[in-house]
XYZ file of C-alpha atoms in Angstrom:
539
model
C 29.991 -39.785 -38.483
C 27.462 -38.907 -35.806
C 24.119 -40.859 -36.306
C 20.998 -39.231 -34.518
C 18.182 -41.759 -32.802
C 14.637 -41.454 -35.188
C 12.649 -41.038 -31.795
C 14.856 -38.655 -30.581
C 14.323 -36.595 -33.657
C 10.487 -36.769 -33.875
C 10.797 -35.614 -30.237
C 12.727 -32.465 -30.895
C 10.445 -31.898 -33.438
C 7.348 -32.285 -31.522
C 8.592 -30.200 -28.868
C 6.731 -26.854 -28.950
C 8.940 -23.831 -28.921
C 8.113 -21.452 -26.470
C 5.483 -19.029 -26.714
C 6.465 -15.141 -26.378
C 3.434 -14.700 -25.331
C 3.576 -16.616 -22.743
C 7.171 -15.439 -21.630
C 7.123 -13.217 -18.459
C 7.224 -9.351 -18.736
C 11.084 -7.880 -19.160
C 12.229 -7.133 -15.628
C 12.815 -3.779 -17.253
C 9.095 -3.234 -18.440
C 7.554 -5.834 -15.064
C 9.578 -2.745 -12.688
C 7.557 0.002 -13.700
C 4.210 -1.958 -15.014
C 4.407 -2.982 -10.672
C 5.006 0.781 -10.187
C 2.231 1.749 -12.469
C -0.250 -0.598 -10.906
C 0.161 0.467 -7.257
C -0.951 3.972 -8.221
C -3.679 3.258 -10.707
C -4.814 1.513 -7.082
C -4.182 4.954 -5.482
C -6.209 7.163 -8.111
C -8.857 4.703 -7.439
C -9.800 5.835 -3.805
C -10.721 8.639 -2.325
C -9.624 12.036 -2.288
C -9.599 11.096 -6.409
C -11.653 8.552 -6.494
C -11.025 7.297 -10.513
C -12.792 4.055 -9.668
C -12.175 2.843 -13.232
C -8.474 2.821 -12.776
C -8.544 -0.155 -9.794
C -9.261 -2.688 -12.439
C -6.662 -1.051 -14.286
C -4.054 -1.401 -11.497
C -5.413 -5.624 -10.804
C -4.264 -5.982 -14.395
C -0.757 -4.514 -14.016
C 0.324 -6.296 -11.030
C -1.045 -9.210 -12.849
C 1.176 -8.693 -15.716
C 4.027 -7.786 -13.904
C 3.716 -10.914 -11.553
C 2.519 -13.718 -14.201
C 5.217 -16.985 -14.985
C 7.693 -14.876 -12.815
C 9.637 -16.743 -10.236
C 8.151 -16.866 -6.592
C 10.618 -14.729 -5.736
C 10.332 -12.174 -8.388
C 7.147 -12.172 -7.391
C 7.050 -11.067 -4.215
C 9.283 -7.893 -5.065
C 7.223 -6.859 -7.774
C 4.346 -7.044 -5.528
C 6.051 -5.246 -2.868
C 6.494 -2.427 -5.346
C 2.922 -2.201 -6.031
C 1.947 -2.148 -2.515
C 4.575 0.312 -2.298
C 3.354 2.941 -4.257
C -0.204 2.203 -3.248
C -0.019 1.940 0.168
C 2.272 4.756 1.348
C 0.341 7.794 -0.432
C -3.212 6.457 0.541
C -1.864 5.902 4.330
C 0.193 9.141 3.901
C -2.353 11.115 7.207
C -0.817 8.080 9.648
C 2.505 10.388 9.646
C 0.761 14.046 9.738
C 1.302 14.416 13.446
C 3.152 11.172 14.505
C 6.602 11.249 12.284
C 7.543 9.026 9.495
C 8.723 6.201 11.319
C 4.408 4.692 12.432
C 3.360 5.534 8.351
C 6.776 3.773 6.931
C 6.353 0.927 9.538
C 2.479 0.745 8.496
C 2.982 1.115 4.603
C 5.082 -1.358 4.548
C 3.140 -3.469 6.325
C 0.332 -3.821 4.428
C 2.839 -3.369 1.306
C 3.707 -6.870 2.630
C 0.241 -8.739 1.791
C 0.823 -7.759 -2.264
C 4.043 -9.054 -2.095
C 2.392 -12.101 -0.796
C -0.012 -12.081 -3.568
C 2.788 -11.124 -6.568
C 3.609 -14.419 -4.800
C 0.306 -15.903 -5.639
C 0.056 -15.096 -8.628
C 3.138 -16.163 -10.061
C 2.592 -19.461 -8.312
C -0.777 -19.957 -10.348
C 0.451 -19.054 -13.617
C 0.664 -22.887 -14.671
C -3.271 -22.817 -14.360
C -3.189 -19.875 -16.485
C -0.826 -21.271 -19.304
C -3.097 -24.580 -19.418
C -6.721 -22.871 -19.082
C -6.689 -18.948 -20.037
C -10.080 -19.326 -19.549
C -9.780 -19.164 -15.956
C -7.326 -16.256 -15.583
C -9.921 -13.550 -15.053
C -11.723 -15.244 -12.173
C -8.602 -16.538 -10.597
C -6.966 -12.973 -10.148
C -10.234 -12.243 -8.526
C -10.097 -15.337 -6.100
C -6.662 -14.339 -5.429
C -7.516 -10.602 -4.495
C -9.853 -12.093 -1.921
C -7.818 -14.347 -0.517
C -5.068 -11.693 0.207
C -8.132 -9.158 1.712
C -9.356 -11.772 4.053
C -5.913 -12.621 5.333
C -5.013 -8.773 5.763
C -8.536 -7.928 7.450
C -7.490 -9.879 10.317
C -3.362 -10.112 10.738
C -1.851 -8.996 12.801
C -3.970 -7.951 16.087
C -7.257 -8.095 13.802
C -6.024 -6.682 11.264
C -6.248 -3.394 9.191
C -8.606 -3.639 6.132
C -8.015 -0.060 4.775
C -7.778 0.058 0.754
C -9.820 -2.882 0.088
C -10.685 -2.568 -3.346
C -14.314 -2.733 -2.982
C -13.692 0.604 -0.794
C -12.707 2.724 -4.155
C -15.802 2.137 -5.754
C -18.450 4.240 -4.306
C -19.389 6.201 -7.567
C -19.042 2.770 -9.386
C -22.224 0.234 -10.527
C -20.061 -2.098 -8.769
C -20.775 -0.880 -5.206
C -24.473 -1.955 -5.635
C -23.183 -5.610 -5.692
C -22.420 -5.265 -2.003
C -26.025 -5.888 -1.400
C -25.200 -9.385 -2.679
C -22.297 -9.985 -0.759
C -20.767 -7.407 0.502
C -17.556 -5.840 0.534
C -15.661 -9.029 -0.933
C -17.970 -9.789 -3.570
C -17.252 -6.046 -4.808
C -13.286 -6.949 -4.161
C -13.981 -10.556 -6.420
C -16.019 -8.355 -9.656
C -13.071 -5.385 -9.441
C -10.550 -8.387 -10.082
C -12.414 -10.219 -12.291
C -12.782 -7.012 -14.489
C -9.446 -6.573 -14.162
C -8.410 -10.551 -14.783
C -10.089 -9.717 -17.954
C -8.399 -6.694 -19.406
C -5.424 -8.751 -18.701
C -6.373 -11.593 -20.598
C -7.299 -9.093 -23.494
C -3.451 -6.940 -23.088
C -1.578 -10.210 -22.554
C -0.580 -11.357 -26.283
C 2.694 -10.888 -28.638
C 2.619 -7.530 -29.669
C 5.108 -8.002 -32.843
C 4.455 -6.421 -36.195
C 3.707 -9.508 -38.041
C 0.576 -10.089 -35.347
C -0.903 -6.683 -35.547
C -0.896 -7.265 -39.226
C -2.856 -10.391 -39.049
C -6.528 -9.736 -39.235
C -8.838 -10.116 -36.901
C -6.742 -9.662 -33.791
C -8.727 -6.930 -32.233
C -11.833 -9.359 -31.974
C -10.234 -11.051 -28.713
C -8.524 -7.883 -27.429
C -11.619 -6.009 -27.984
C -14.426 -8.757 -26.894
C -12.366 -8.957 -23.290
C -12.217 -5.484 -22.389
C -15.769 -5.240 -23.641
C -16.734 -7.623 -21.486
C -14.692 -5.813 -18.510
C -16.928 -2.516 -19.200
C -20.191 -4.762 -19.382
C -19.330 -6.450 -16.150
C -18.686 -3.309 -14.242
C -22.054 -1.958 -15.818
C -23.883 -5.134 -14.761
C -24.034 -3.618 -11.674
C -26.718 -1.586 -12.532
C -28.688 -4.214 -12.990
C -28.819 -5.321 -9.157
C -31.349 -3.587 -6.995
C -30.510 -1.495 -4.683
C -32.200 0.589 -1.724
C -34.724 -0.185 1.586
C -34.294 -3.583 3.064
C -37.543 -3.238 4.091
C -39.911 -0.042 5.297
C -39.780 1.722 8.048
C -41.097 5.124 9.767
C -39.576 8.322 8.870
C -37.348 9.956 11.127
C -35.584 13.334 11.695
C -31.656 13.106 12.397
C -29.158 16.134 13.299
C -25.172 15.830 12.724
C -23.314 17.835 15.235
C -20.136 18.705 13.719
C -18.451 21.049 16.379
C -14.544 21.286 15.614
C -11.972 21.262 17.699
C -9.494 24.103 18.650
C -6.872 23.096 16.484
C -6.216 19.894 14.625
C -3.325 17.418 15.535
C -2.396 14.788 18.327
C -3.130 17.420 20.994
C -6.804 18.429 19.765
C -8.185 16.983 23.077
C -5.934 19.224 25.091
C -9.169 21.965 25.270
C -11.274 19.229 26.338
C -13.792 20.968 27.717
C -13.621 23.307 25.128
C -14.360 20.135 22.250
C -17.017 19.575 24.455
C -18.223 22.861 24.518
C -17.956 23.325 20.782
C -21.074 20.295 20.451
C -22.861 22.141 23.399
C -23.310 25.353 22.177
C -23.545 23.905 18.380
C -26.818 22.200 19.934
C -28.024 24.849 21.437
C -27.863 27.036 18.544
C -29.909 24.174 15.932
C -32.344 24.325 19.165
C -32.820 28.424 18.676
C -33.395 27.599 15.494
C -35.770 24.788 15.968
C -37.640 27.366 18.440
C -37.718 30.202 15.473
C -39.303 27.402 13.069
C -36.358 27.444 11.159
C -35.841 23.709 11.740
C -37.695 20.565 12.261
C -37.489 19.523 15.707
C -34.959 16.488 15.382
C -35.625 13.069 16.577
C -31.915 12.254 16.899
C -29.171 14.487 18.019
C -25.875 12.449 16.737
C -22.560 13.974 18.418
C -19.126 12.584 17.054
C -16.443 10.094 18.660
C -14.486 12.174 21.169
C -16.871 15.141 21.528
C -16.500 14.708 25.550
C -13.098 13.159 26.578
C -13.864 14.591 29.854
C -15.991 11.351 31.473
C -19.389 12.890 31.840
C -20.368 9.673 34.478
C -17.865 10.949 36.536
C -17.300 14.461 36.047
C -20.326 16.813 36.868
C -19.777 19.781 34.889
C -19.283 17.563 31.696
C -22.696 15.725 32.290
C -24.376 18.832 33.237
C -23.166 20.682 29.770
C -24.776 17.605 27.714
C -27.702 17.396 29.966
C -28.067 21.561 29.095
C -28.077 20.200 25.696
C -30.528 17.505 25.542
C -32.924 19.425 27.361
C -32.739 22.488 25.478
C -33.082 20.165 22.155
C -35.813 18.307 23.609
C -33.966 15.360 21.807
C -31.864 12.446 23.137
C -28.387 12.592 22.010
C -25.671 10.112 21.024
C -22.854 11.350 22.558
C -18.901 9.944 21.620
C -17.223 9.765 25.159
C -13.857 8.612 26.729
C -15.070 6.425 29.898
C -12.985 5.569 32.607
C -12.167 2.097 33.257
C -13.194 -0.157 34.102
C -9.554 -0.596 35.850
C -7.164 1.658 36.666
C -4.707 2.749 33.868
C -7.808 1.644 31.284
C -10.444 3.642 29.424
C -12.593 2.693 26.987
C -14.265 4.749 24.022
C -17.739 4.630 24.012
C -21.460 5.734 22.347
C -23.730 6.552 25.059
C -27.318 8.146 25.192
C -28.159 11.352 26.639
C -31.751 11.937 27.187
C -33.699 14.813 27.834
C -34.515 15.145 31.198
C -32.956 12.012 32.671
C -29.575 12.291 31.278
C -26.961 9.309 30.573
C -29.261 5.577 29.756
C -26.660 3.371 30.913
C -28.590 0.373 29.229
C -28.281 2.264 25.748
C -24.271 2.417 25.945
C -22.037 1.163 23.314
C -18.071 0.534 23.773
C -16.136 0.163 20.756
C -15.334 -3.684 20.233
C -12.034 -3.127 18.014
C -9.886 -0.526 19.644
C -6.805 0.559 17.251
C -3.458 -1.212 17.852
C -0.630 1.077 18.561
C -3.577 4.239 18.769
C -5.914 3.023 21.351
C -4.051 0.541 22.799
C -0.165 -1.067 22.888
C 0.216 -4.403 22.334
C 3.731 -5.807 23.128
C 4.497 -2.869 24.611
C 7.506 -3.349 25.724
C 8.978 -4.406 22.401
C 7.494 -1.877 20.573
C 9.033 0.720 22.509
C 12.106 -0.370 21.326
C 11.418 0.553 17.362
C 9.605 4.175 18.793
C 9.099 5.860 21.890
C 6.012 7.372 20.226
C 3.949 4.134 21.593
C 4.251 6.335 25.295
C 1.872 8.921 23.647
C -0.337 6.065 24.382
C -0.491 6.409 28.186
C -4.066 4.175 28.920
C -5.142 1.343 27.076
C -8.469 1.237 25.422
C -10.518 -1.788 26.583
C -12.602 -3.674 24.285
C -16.310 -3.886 24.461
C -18.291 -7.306 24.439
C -21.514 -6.556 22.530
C -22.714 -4.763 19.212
C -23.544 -1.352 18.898
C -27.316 -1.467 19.228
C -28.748 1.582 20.660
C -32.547 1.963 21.551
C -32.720 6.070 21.324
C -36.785 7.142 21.092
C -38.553 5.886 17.861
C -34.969 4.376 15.810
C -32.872 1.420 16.816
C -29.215 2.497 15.945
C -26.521 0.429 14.848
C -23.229 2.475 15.779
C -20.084 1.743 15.470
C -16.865 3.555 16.061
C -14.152 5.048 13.696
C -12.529 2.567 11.917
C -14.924 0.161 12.944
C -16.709 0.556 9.359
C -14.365 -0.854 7.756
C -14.994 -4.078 9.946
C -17.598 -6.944 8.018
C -18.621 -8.657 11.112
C -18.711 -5.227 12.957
C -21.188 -3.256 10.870
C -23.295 -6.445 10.200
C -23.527 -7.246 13.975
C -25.204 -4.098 14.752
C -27.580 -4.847 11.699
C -28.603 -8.624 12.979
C -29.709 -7.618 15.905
C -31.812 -4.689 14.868
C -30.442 -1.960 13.559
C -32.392 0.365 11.417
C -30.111 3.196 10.931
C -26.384 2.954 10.550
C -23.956 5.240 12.513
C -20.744 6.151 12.200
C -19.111 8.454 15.054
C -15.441 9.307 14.378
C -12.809 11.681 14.854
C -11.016 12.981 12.078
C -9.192 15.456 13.912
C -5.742 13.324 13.870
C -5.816 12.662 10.336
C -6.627 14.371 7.233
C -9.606 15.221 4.364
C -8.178 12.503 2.540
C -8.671 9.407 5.184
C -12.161 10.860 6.387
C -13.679 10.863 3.169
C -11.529 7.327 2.325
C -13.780 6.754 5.404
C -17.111 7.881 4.098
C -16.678 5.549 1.583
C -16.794 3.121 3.219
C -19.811 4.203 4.847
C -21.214 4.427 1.592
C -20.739 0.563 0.859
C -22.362 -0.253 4.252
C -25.527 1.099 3.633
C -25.766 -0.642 0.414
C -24.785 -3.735 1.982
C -27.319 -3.460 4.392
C -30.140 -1.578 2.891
C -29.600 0.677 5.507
C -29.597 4.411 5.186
C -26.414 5.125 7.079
C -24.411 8.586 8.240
C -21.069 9.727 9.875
C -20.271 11.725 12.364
C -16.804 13.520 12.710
C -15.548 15.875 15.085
C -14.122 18.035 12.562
C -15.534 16.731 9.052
C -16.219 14.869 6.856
C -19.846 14.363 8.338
C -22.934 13.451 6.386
C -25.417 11.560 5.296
C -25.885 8.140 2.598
C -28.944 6.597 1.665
C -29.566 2.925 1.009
C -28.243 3.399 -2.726
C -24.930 5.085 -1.647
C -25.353 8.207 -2.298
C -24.028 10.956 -0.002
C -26.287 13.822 1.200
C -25.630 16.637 3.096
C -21.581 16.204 3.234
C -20.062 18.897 5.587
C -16.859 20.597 4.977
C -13.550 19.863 6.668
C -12.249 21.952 10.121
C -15.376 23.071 10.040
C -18.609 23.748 12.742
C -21.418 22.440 10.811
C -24.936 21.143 11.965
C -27.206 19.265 9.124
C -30.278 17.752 9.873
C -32.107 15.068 7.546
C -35.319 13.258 7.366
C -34.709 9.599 7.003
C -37.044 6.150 6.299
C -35.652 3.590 8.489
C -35.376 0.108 7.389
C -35.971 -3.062 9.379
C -35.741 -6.115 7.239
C -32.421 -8.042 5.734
C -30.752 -7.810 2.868
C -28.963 -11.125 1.073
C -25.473 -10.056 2.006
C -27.047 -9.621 5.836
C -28.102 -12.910 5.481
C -25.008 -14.809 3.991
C -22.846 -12.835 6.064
C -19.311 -14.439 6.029
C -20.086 -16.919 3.555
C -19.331 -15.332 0.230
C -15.931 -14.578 1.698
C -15.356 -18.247 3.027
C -16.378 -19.521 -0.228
C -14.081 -17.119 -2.554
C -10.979 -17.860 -0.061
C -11.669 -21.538 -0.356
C -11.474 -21.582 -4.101
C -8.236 -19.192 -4.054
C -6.534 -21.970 -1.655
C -7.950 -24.929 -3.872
C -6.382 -22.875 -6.854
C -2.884 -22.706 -5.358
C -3.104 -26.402 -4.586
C -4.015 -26.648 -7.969
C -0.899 -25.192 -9.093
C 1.164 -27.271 -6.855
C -0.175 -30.184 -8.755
C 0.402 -28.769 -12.153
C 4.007 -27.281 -11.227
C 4.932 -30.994 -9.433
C 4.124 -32.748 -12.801
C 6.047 -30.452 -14.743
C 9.072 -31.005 -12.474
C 8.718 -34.494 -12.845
C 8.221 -34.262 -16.266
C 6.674 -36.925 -18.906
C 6.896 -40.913 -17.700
């Protein structure tokens, strides 16, 4: 006859079976609920711009990721960044192949795996506090932005999430602390419809009453967060004259790697586009602007060094009566090396060589090669590069008549420390100059908005410039005026209030970030507590 010990039996019995609801997902359901989330992500941005639906996709990857092994975790994140990353980066491969988008995609496809990672690693937290699960999927979402903003080579932070929500009251949270603040209240909304989805569904619960008051409480409180935003002014940093601005849009031949193979005929697209807002500014058609702003690339033909170039923007200036910012490929300042650079052109005395900006982040693998040697060996396509970009020193503050610019280059804007840089040390208007002629509608209005969160930011009314759209401008509450089709020769001139004082996200700067990172890494150390303690289990 088998006898059983008393204490053994009390400690069967007090042993809690487990919890469905806190069981991982079905690998069969957690597959496509990854899928799923990666392109709620993707309907988020721009050209679709759902901005509701990137809370939506936080939540999934959540789901799909919680109590899974470490391992688990990293594929299911992979999937997500999968499906989010290689339709929004989809213009990398329009005109290079598939090998620089796959290569890129799965890249940054990478950094979610790293957080599926995460966020199966926390999930002890969760099961002990479910309190905390909203604002620790937001913590987490920073911590993987800050790490991907900068790795490798600096970095590429495109897809942030606080990027998708330019017609959301979220984006006016920037002013607090910018773009990862707006990353941390995304998450957080979406921690929260997670906490509200993540229950046992069986029949016997849905028949027990009440059970909506949680589910619906949560995802209430999800909507009222994102609303809160409303409640945080928005608009001047501080007053500041009025100024008139013109956007030279002047195309290019045709679109593609080789659009600078007319150079001079880029260049004379913004020449004669000038010329022809000065015959109107002549007839009284138009106000006589202030600011002429060409795009990146309109000369690649050095107009320091070649005469005919400076002469053709010289032809302009004059005729406008206005100095103009003109996006030029220098020279130099050693052989085999150019760099890409802002520089003033003003009436009458041509290139200010004191109001000259060179763009402090050149793109790896576009503007420059790193390892190039190596990376020849996974493409040839690298070669297309054929002179390195060097790297300017300073920010992008440009003294041009009555405004103090901030510019900034391309994909620049997506830069924190770039954009506010330009803003510290002066800036009253925010400028963008890029060319879109390599890419796609999609990435240059991707690109406006993030233009759109800078001047929010910064209390800065802000505008871009593109060779071949989309141009236009944004006031200090987001919104875009004047937007400019794409392949198209468009000229749009705006009054604008400058702004000269500082926002609190100008002020803070990095700090919000530092601070949200911190708490994600004290979190995970955290969880390395919890998880040791269960290992070792009680006594």
């Amino acid at each position: 006859m088998t006898t059983v010990d008393p204490d053994e039996k009390r400690t069967d019995a007090a042993t809690p079976r487990p919890d469905a609801a806190a069981r991982p997902l079905p690998l069969a359901v957690a597959v496509p609920v990854a899928v799923a989330a990666g392109l709620a992500l993707l309907a988020a941005f721009p050209p679709y711009g759902v901005w509701p639906l990137a809370p939506v996709g936080v939540a999934l990857l959540a789901a799909a990721a919680h109590r899974r092994r470490l391992r688990a975790g990293a594929g299911l994140g992979f999937l997500t960044g999968v499906a989010f990353f290689a339709p929004l980066l989809a213009w990398t491969n329009l005109h290079t192949g598939a090998l620089p988008w796959v290569l890129l995609s799965l890249l940054q496809a990478g950094y979610l795996a790293l957080l599926g990672v995460a966020t199966a690693w926390v999930s002890p937290l969760v099961d002990r506090a479910r309190w905390c699960w909203a604002p620790l999927t937001g913590l987490l979402w920073v911590g993987q932005e800050a790490l991907r903003d900068r790795t490798p080579f600096g970095g590429f932070p495109w897809g942030r999430l606080a990027f998708s929500q330019g017609d959301s009251p979220l984006v006016r949270v920037a002013v607090l602390g910018g773009a990862p603040l707006v990353t941390f209240a995304v998450a957080v909304a979406g921690g929260l419809l997670l906490t509200a989805g993540w229950r046992r569904w069986s029949v016997g619960g849905l028949r027990r009453a009440r059970w909506w008051l949680p589910v619906g409480g949560l995802t209430a409180g999800a909507v009222l967060l994102c609303a809160a935003g409303l409640l945080v002014p928005v608009g001047r940093a501080g007053g500041g004259a009025t100024v008139t601005v013109a956007i030279v849009q002047g195309n290019v031949p045709r679109l593609g790697l080789d659009f600078n193979a007319q150079r001079q005929a880029v260049l004379n697209n913004h020449v004669d586009a000038t010329l022809e807002l000065a015959g109107r500014v002549a007839a009284g058609e138009q106000p006589r602007p202030d600011l002429v702003v060409w795009p990146e690339n309109a000369s690649d033909i050095d107009p320091l060094r070649n005469p005919t170039a400076g002469a053709r923007i010289s032809q302009a200036a004059d005729t406008i009566g206005a100095p103009i910012l003109v996006g030029a490929v220098l020279l130099g300042p050693d052989a085999g090396q150019v760099r890409n650079a802002g520089i003033l052109w003003r009436p009458g005395s041509g290139a200010d060589l004191e109001q000259l900006y060179v763009k402090r982040h050149p793109v790896p693998f576009a503007e420059y090669v790193p390892l190039r040697n190596i990376a020849r060996m996974v493409s040839k396509q690298v070669d297309r590069v054929r002179a390195d970009f060097v790297a300017g020193s300073t920010p992008g503050v440009v003294r041009a008549g009555p405004v103090l610019l901030g510019d900034v280059i391309c994909f620049e804007v997506a830069y924190d420390e770039v954009v506010r840089d330009t803003v510290t040390g002066g800036a009253q208007l925010l400028v963008v100059q890029t060319n879109n002629a390599t890419f796609d509608e999609a990435e240059a209005r991707q690109q406006l908005a993030m233009v759109r969160l800078r001047a929010v930011e910064h209390g800065r009314p802000a505008l871009m410039a593109s060779t071949v759209g989309v141009s236009g401008f944004v006031g200090p509450d987001g919104r875009v005026s004047d937007a400019t089709g794409f392949n198209t020769r468009e000229v749009v001139v705006r009054q604008l209030r400058l702004a000269d004082g500082r926002t609190p996200a100008t002020r803070v700067g990095l700090w919000p970030e530092v601070a949200l990172a911190g708490l994600a890494v004290a979190a995970l150390a955290g969880a390395a507590v919890l998880r040791r303690r269960r290992r070792v289990g009680p006594g």
